[in-house]
């Protein structure tokens, strides 16, 4: 008791017994914006009660860096919730699994397998380019009609992760793909969203529509994953590693064969299955969401689109398709991707972290077991760090001459940081770059006549998704002419 000066808790929202701070959390704004508004009243860091849990909300990048980087290991825990337990068989995956020896090994295996593809035979670049090319063919067919691009974008991105995970891909209209689209949206709509269930686990005994949908979607997903798993096990060989699932199967075998370095990590069939589910789910939903946001902003800001196209014309031209080696040469496109990730972060509250021991953040004491929510939205819209944060301006990531890339503020962590940093960051950046470069080299995207511009507010959930909108993808005149020249050469 003599250490009051050391034992300082952050400001706290009014809390009532049992129901915690739920009454003060009633707001029309989605949580990331509401938490940012509360900052004015309570400061950069404050606490609230959710049921019996103590939750800290972090709205400033210095505190966020302390949590994620400086004390990354201390804050590497994850809470268990009713919905994520359902999704991951009690946390047997990477994203929602708590910090443990098994988790660490698990993450290392997947990380290694994802790195391997960088140089692998069928390189990631080839896989992405193949999908980009087939997507552009479909866009050419649908040319000039008003369409929702989401299904085609999703199929392209899905096929990239499908190739990486299972060495397989989906054709247009494939029934399995259609069912995947459906169950995945069902999961995004219900997981970790109905926070009431996650705050009061006992509410589970009451019939709950969201839980029912989640259970149904998870069971469809599990059947699909199980099928892929059985197929792989049937023709698995120690000698060749075709994909991520092979890498996981190999790691599982080596941990079972009493290999001393991996003994006791206990990777089960469930662990493998849930991890593939993570990579698959994260791989599809995040990248597709960013592509949808990018296109929505390009339609709102045609001058940005035009600048990217000019850059593509100068640096790549029309005789060849974009390559990863062009990345360093296309700063304006790169800056645009960075700006999309800033203004509409995929994961505006990250995934909650948990303090694994008594510790501190800034001047405040933090108890073991406290949940920590990093409000990435507040970081990316901090008025002290960003001029006009709601303005879409790729130029802020460029130097004065507009040639070199820069980070104007350290208040920017689209992929998180530290022990729990996104596992797919490199893959996602390659996909975003190549898909957008392929599309904009060939097409101009615009709002269909008579339709409103896409809504930019978004729908909060486990990912921040844009609402559905339609686009007209028009082949660029320059590109059409070039194709005619090429064809006439072919004829000769
Ligand atoms: C975690 C962002 C794409 C796999 C995360 C986190 C963020 C994030 C913010 C949470 C970090 C935290 O809780 O502290 C993004 C963005 C993406 C993207 C913005 C696209 C632009 C991907 C892709 C994959 C992936 C393509 C898979 C190949 C994961 C996994 C985790 C994760 C497995 C959990 C890591 C852990 O808890 O240890 N991502 N991600 N992500 N991401 Fe991504
Ligand atoms: C997306 C729906 C899938 O059907 C299941 C799934 C698995 C992993 C989740 C992902 C969903 C949403 C985005 C998540 C990802 C793990 C890491 C990633 C939460 C729910 C992010 C952005 O943190």
Short mmCIF file of C-alpha atoms and ligand atoms in Angstrom, two decimals, residues 68 78 94-95 103 107 279 282-283 286-287 290 341 346-347 350-351 353 414-416 420-424 427-428 432, ligand 1:
data_model
loop_
_atom_site.label_atom_id
_atom_site.label_comp_id
_atom_site.label_asym_id
_atom_site.label_seq_id
_atom_site.Cartn_x
_atom_site.Cartn_y
_atom_site.Cartn_z
CA UNK A 68 3.42 -4.66 -29.50
CA UNK A 78 -5.02 -13.85 -26.66
CA UNK A 94 -2.35 -19.13 -34.75
CA UNK A 95 -4.38 -15.90 -34.78
CA UNK A 103 1.77 -21.87 -30.59
CA UNK A 107 3.83 -20.03 -36.01
CA UNK A 279 -4.28 -18.87 -43.58
CA UNK A 282 -6.95 -14.39 -43.48
CA UNK A 283 -5.51 -14.86 -46.95
CA UNK A 286 -8.05 -9.33 -45.89
CA UNK A 287 -6.54 -8.98 -49.35
CA UNK A 290 -8.15 -4.05 -49.44
CA UNK A 341 -4.17 0.69 -45.68
CA UNK A 346 -8.45 -3.96 -42.47
CA UNK A 347 -8.33 -4.67 -38.77
CA UNK A 350 -6.25 -5.59 -34.30
CA UNK A 351 -7.05 -8.81 -32.46
CA UNK A 353 -3.95 -8.93 -26.80
CA UNK A 414 -1.47 -1.65 -40.78
CA UNK A 415 -0.08 -5.14 -40.13
CA UNK A 416 0.47 -4.76 -36.39
CA UNK A 420 1.96 -11.08 -33.22
CA UNK A 421 2.71 -9.20 -36.43
CA UNK A 422 0.71 -10.35 -39.45
CA UNK A 423 2.11 -13.55 -40.97
CA UNK A 424 0.94 -12.68 -44.45
CA UNK A 427 2.28 -12.05 -49.48
CA UNK A 428 -0.46 -9.42 -49.15
CA UNK A 432 -2.01 -5.87 -53.86
C1 LIG B 1 -2.67 -11.04 -38.02
C2 LIG B 1 -3.32 -7.26 -40.97
C3 LIG B 1 -3.16 -10.23 -44.81
C4 LIG B 1 -2.30 -13.99 -41.87
C5 LIG B 1 -2.89 -9.78 -38.50
C6 LIG B 1 -3.10 -8.62 -37.67
C7 LIG B 1 -3.27 -7.56 -38.50
C8 LIG B 1 -3.18 -8.04 -39.86
C9 LIG B 1 -3.50 -6.10 -38.11
C10 LIG B 1 -3.22 -8.61 -36.13
C11 LIG B 1 -1.98 -8.24 -35.40
C12 LIG B 1 -2.21 -8.22 -33.90
O1 LIG B 1 -3.18 -8.80 -33.40
O2 LIG B 1 -1.42 -7.60 -33.21
C13 LIG B 1 -3.36 -7.75 -42.27
C14 LIG B 1 -3.59 -6.93 -43.45
C15 LIG B 1 -3.55 -7.77 -44.53
C16 LIG B 1 -3.29 -9.11 -44.02
C17 LIG B 1 -3.80 -5.41 -43.43
C18 LIG B 1 -3.73 -7.47 -45.99
C19 LIG B 1 -3.45 -6.35 -46.55
C20 LIG B 1 -2.86 -11.50 -44.36
C21 LIG B 1 -2.64 -12.65 -45.20
C22 LIG B 1 -2.41 -13.71 -44.37
C23 LIG B 1 -2.47 -13.22 -43.00
C24 LIG B 1 -2.63 -12.64 -46.73
C25 LIG B 1 -2.10 -15.16 -44.69
C26 LIG B 1 -1.32 -15.63 -45.53
C27 LIG B 1 -2.35 -13.51 -40.58
C28 LIG B 1 -2.23 -14.37 -39.40
C29 LIG B 1 -2.33 -13.50 -38.29
C30 LIG B 1 -2.51 -12.16 -38.82
C31 LIG B 1 -2.03 -15.88 -39.38
C32 LIG B 1 -2.26 -13.89 -36.81
C33 LIG B 1 -0.87 -13.65 -36.24
C34 LIG B 1 -0.76 -14.00 -34.77
O3 LIG B 1 -1.73 -13.85 -34.03
O4 LIG B 1 0.33 -14.44 -34.34
N1 LIG B 1 -2.94 -9.40 -39.83
N2 LIG B 1 -3.21 -9.04 -42.66
N3 LIG B 1 -2.75 -11.87 -43.04
N4 LIG B 1 -2.50 -12.20 -40.20
FE1 LIG B 1 -2.76 -10.61 -41.44
#
